Amino acid sequence: MTVLQVEGLAKSFGGVAAVQGVSFAVEAGHLLALIGPNGAGKTTCFNMLNGQLAPDRGSVRLDGREIVGLKPRQIWRLGVGRTFQITATFGSMTVRENVQVALISHHRRTLGLWPRARDLYRAEAEALLARVGMADQAERAAAVLAYGDLKRLELAVALANTPRLLLMDEPTAGMAPRERVELMALVAGIVRVEGIAVLFTEHDMDVVFAHADRIIVLNRGELIADGVPAQVRADPRVQQVYLGGGTTFGHG
Amino acid sequence: MTLATFVIQLLNGLAGASSLFLVAAGLSLIFGVTRIVNFAHGSFFMVGIYIAYTLTESFGRGSALGFWASVLAAAVAVGALGFVVEILLLRRIYKAPELFQLLATFGLVLVIKDATLAIWGPEDLLGPRAPGLRGAVSILGRPFPEYDLVLIAIGPLVLGLLWLVLNRTRFGVLVRAATQDRDMVAALGVNQAWLFTGVFALGAALAGLGGALQVPREPAQLFLDITVISDAFVVVVVGGLGSIPGAFLAALLIGEIKALCIGLGDVSFGGFEISFSKLTLVVEFIVMAIVLVVRPWGLLGRPGGEPRHAAATEPPLRPLHGYLKLAAAGLGAALLVLPVATDGYVLVLLIDIFVFALFAVSLHFLMGPGGMVSFGHAAYFGLGAYGAALLVLRAGLPMETTIVLGPLVALAGGLLFGWFVVRLSGVYLAMLTLAFAQIVWSVAFQWDSFTGGSNGLIGLWPPAWLASKSAFYHVTLILCVVAIVALRHLVFAPFGAVLRAGRDSPLRADAIGIDVRRHQWFAFALIGGFAGLAGVLHAFSKGSISPETLAIARSVDGLVMVLLGGVQTLTGPVVGAAVLTWLQDEIARRVEFWRAILGGVIILLVIAFPQGIVGFIRGRFMREVT
Ligand SMILES: Nc1ncnc2c1ncn2[C@@H]1O[C@H](COP(=O)(O)OP(=O)(O)OP(=O)(O)O)[C@@H](O)[C@H]1O
Ligand SMILES: [Mg+2]
């Protein structure tokens, strides 16, 4: 079943065409990798999908419903979770509180004046943290976490509203190679069980080829390839971009 | 208004704009490079006019050369003062959070004010008129002072000179680079320290020049520091932080609009009497409010040009530890039985402390968890006080009901102003709160028939059962404690947690479904209500209120209390309020130059304890406790 359907998405910044007419779709229970060199337009794509940037042209449909023009917080309520390339967490709160705030918002209790936030949805928050391997860090301040742990926390937060679609911008950046593969294996597990659709970007080709069901390749804002890993790996244009750019493929 | 008066008013506006531009250009330059919002900039203007007074009295009466040399010498002297200030004070605090820098420069305001008082005395001093420019020229048959024509020319002249310096010298290249990207200059291996010193001295000299040029036009007065700094802030914010052409444009705009308001006087539109001359006190703030709402980064500023929030992330909040709770309860109990043991004076002081503790805690809620620094918190204190006073005096309501209704008036004010305020952030947000506070102040100050104008309202006595000092003391204590505990509780409630989330990362908050602005808006209004309660209690404890109740000085007091106690702690504002209220009362009674002492204490505190008093104690002794 198609969860996300993107057509003709485009965005320019001044003279720079960051994304030009990109179309693709993500199925429930599948992982779609969006790869491309630095500055290819991957983050810009993400920002348009979750409503942070208004596209110049194109349409984004979630379960058939057009979501262009909606605000990020509205899109989140429709079941889109997101992790950021540069992590965005609540530094003055503990790891658990970070997740609790997401749960409070999910249950629409943000205007609550009486209960203590730290007592609300505690078990749920801990279950989410356990899932991403952060249970033992629940009491630590988010501000002091290592980068890889921040990425895990972001994932827990993104899962808090049982999303239909997960957007992950470089979810394993800053992790050791083994951690990366483990984290993506974990995501893949959750995704298959719950039927979530995932779109992720990643510079580590080991991770990409190990877990992506399909791969799309962006270069200078244009989609140059779309297919299963073996097809993409064999695509001469893709090889050109990556070899030309000095980046080599890992072996999947 | 005839064409002639219109033209004369336009020219008056231009003349007024020149000095304003000089001060604002200096402020903007300093901000652009050092990212310091220099509260003491108005003080530099004031010192400029005083020094110019002394010099022109001696050398500028007879010869034009002596006069202009005196004016320039005054500017240079103020520049030297800026040089010294930068080296002795600012150098030590560039790394401190921006609010502490503001606090330190405010300490400087107090010190400079008392130094000026000590040197020149309290009387207004009007200097000589400029030799050779004492007459007037006739413009459309009306006289216009020759000196003002020269002033009109000086504005663009200085703008041109600044442009040359900024675009044609190495110093200028560095200044521009630093304004755009501070780290880049550091990377270029430039000696940042001297660049900052140079810019600060230049900015101070510009302010001093702005003051010195006013010598023949207005007397040197001790309140100029505050009026000038608020005007200069407005100009800088309207023009766009860090933009000198923006400052010029904004100074012209505001100078002209003010002059036109004076020129229009009282006009009646179909039965409605509109007093434009009364508008002059607020018109610049109205202009600023409009500009900020339409173009939040100012006329010629760039989006994102405002300072980053330099404050370090605070550690996760934890509820008070068991034995601290016990200690707080013990203190409360002791305060409850205190009236048995002491005299009236101590009770009066304590009532003040309770009221200001609530005021400071409410401001802290906005600044800390809410992430909104208000420079105009006195507005809500004053709305509560005036609301209650007017309900008692004009509507004949009993005092008891106004304890509820007064705060509601303030809450309504917060709801109205907050809607605009939460659209901005950082310094711009602070400036807009200041603008609204000035508007409220000017209404209270000028509406003689309703608010009592500058005299305020008198005869606000509590009913018989509250007439004794100790009864009023108890009521104040209980209400303030309940309100403070409620605010504390709110910080930990979902609403408070969501506000903290929005402050820490608006991006993440938005991405998990939180409407940050809406929550900030509610918080702003709610906090207005709490500040209003403090205002109501203040009004009835004094028996009278005046526009002072909601003047800038009160807002600044609130900021000082919060920062003194420590913005990252919840107990800090209470301690800060107690210390400041006590200091003000104690020193003011005993010492002549109490402001200088207070200012000196503030400066020392900022240098010694950049986390505030409670923050310091916590960091030092109770890492894991509060
Ligand atoms: N807000 C912006 N304003 C101007 N240009 C932008 C903006 N955001 C992105 N760009 C430009 O758009 C292009 C695409 O950037 P984007 O961040 O989407 O790339 P990316 O594929 O995510 O790169 P990376 O792998 O480094 O994260 C770049 O040239 C970038 O400089
Ligand atoms: Mg990116």
Tab-separated table of C-alpha atoms in Angstrom, chain B residues 408-544:
chain	number	residue	atom	x	y	z
B	408	LEU	CA	-7.892	39.942	35.224
B	409	VAL	CA	-7.347	43.417	33.788
B	410	ALA	CA	-3.633	42.646	33.559
B	411	LEU	CA	-4.395	39.261	32.035
B	412	ALA	CA	-6.536	40.913	29.385
B	413	GLY	CA	-3.648	43.272	28.639
B	414	GLY	CA	-1.324	40.294	28.358
B	415	LEU	CA	-3.743	38.575	26.021
B	416	LEU	CA	-3.893	41.618	23.748
B	417	PHE	CA	-0.189	42.524	23.700
B	418	GLY	CA	0.959	38.926	23.866
B	419	TRP	CA	-0.715	38.143	20.565
B	420	PHE	CA	1.793	40.452	18.852
B	421	VAL	CA	4.724	39.723	21.127
B	422	VAL	CA	4.914	35.970	20.518
B	423	ARG	CA	5.344	36.563	16.793
B	424	LEU	CA	8.889	37.736	17.520
B	425	SER	CA	11.834	36.385	19.428
B	426	GLY	CA	15.001	37.473	21.196
B	427	VAL	CA	15.887	41.157	21.344
B	428	TYR	CA	13.057	42.107	19.013
B	429	LEU	CA	10.541	40.471	21.292
B	430	ALA	CA	12.025	42.301	24.265
B	431	MET	CA	11.751	45.601	22.426
B	432	LEU	CA	8.135	45.036	21.537
B	433	THR	CA	7.267	44.355	25.178
B	434	LEU	CA	9.032	47.601	25.998
B	435	ALA	CA	6.997	49.410	23.369
B	436	PHE	CA	3.710	48.155	24.764
B	437	ALA	CA	4.795	49.050	28.301
B	438	GLN	CA	5.588	52.591	27.179
B	439	ILE	CA	2.213	52.889	25.534
B	440	VAL	CA	0.467	51.814	28.717
B	441	TRP	CA	2.648	54.139	30.748
B	442	SER	CA	1.904	57.093	28.546
B	443	VAL	CA	-1.834	56.487	28.773
B	444	ALA	CA	-1.601	56.384	32.574
B	445	PHE	CA	0.616	59.457	32.526
B	446	GLN	CA	-1.514	61.601	30.255
B	447	TRP	CA	-5.132	60.690	30.871
B	448	ASP	CA	-5.570	63.191	33.691
B	449	SER	CA	-9.309	62.880	34.029
B	450	PHE	CA	-9.318	59.089	34.379
B	451	THR	CA	-5.981	57.867	35.694
B	452	GLY	CA	-5.003	61.031	37.526
B	453	GLY	CA	-2.169	61.689	35.060
B	454	SER	CA	1.266	62.279	36.511
B	455	ASN	CA	-0.138	62.612	40.040
B	456	GLY	CA	-1.686	59.175	39.921
B	457	LEU	CA	-4.483	58.060	42.222
B	458	ILE	CA	-4.648	58.388	45.971
B	459	GLY	CA	-6.909	57.173	48.748
B	460	LEU	CA	-6.700	53.444	48.118
B	461	TRP	CA	-7.150	52.161	51.566
B	462	PRO	CA	-7.984	48.579	52.387
B	463	PRO	CA	-11.252	47.905	54.246
B	464	ALA	CA	-11.381	48.005	58.041
B	465	TRP	CA	-10.481	44.367	58.630
B	466	LEU	CA	-7.303	44.830	56.650
B	467	ALA	CA	-6.440	48.266	57.945
B	468	SER	CA	-3.802	47.138	60.426
B	469	LYS	CA	-0.346	46.593	59.023
B	470	SER	CA	-0.139	43.080	60.379
B	471	ALA	CA	-3.462	42.008	58.826
B	472	PHE	CA	-2.401	43.350	55.452
B	473	TYR	CA	0.964	41.715	55.908
B	474	HIS	CA	-0.661	38.332	56.427
B	475	VAL	CA	-2.923	38.614	53.420
B	476	THR	CA	-0.027	39.700	51.226
B	477	LEU	CA	2.184	36.923	52.506
B	478	ILE	CA	-0.436	34.259	51.895
B	479	LEU	CA	-1.461	35.476	48.453
B	480	CYS	CA	2.110	35.880	47.267
B	481	VAL	CA	3.192	32.511	48.591
B	482	VAL	CA	0.210	30.766	47.018
B	483	ALA	CA	0.842	32.496	43.703
B	484	ILE	CA	4.562	31.710	43.741
B	485	VAL	CA	3.935	28.068	44.625
B	486	ALA	CA	1.349	27.875	41.855
B	487	LEU	CA	3.809	29.280	39.318
B	488	ARG	CA	6.441	26.854	40.494
B	489	HIS	CA	4.017	24.023	40.092
B	490	LEU	CA	3.145	25.226	36.615
B	491	VAL	CA	6.764	24.942	35.507
B	492	PHE	CA	6.559	21.192	36.102
B	493	ALA	CA	3.053	20.742	34.703
B	494	PRO	CA	2.537	19.662	31.080
B	495	PHE	CA	1.958	23.302	30.107
B	496	GLY	CA	5.281	24.354	31.636
B	497	ALA	CA	7.087	21.390	30.119
B	498	VAL	CA	5.732	22.225	26.678
B	499	LEU	CA	6.864	25.831	27.064
B	500	ARG	CA	10.351	24.680	28.011
B	501	ALA	CA	10.319	22.367	25.032
B	502	GLY	CA	9.389	25.233	22.709
B	503	ARG	CA	12.182	27.337	24.177
B	504	ASP	CA	14.827	24.600	23.866
B	505	SER	CA	13.985	23.678	20.294
B	506	PRO	CA	11.108	25.340	18.457
B	507	LEU	CA	11.933	23.119	15.495
B	508	ARG	CA	11.506	19.875	17.414
B	509	ALA	CA	8.443	21.160	19.272
B	510	ASP	CA	6.767	22.010	15.989
B	511	ALA	CA	7.709	18.601	14.625
B	512	ILE	CA	5.880	16.877	17.474
B	513	GLY	CA	2.634	18.709	17.061
B	514	ILE	CA	3.131	21.599	19.467
B	515	ASP	CA	1.864	25.043	18.518
B	516	VAL	CA	4.665	26.918	20.268
B	517	ARG	CA	3.291	30.391	19.656
B	518	ARG	CA	-0.102	29.549	21.030
B	519	HIS	CA	1.358	28.211	24.251
B	520	GLN	CA	3.632	31.221	24.558
B	521	TRP	CA	0.660	33.489	24.056
B	522	PHE	CA	-1.321	31.827	26.824
B	523	ALA	CA	1.712	31.945	29.073
B	524	PHE	CA	2.217	35.615	28.378
B	525	ALA	CA	-1.362	36.415	29.316
B	526	LEU	CA	-1.398	34.182	32.367
B	527	ILE	CA	1.831	35.691	33.636
B	528	GLY	CA	0.339	39.117	33.074
B	529	GLY	CA	-2.324	38.086	35.558
B	530	PHE	CA	0.234	37.044	38.164
B	531	ALA	CA	2.193	40.275	37.763
B	532	GLY	CA	-1.149	42.064	38.026
B	533	LEU	CA	-1.813	40.458	41.392
B	534	ALA	CA	1.521	41.795	42.626
B	535	GLY	CA	0.494	45.213	41.322
B	536	VAL	CA	-2.869	45.128	43.117
B	537	LEU	CA	-1.224	44.272	46.430
B	538	HIS	CA	1.372	46.972	45.869
B	539	ALA	CA	-1.295	49.608	45.226
B	540	PHE	CA	-3.206	48.812	48.414
B	541	SER	CA	-0.065	48.575	50.514
B	542	LYS	CA	0.969	52.086	49.502
B	543	GLY	CA	-2.505	53.606	49.459
B	544	SER	CA	-1.719	55.348	46.181
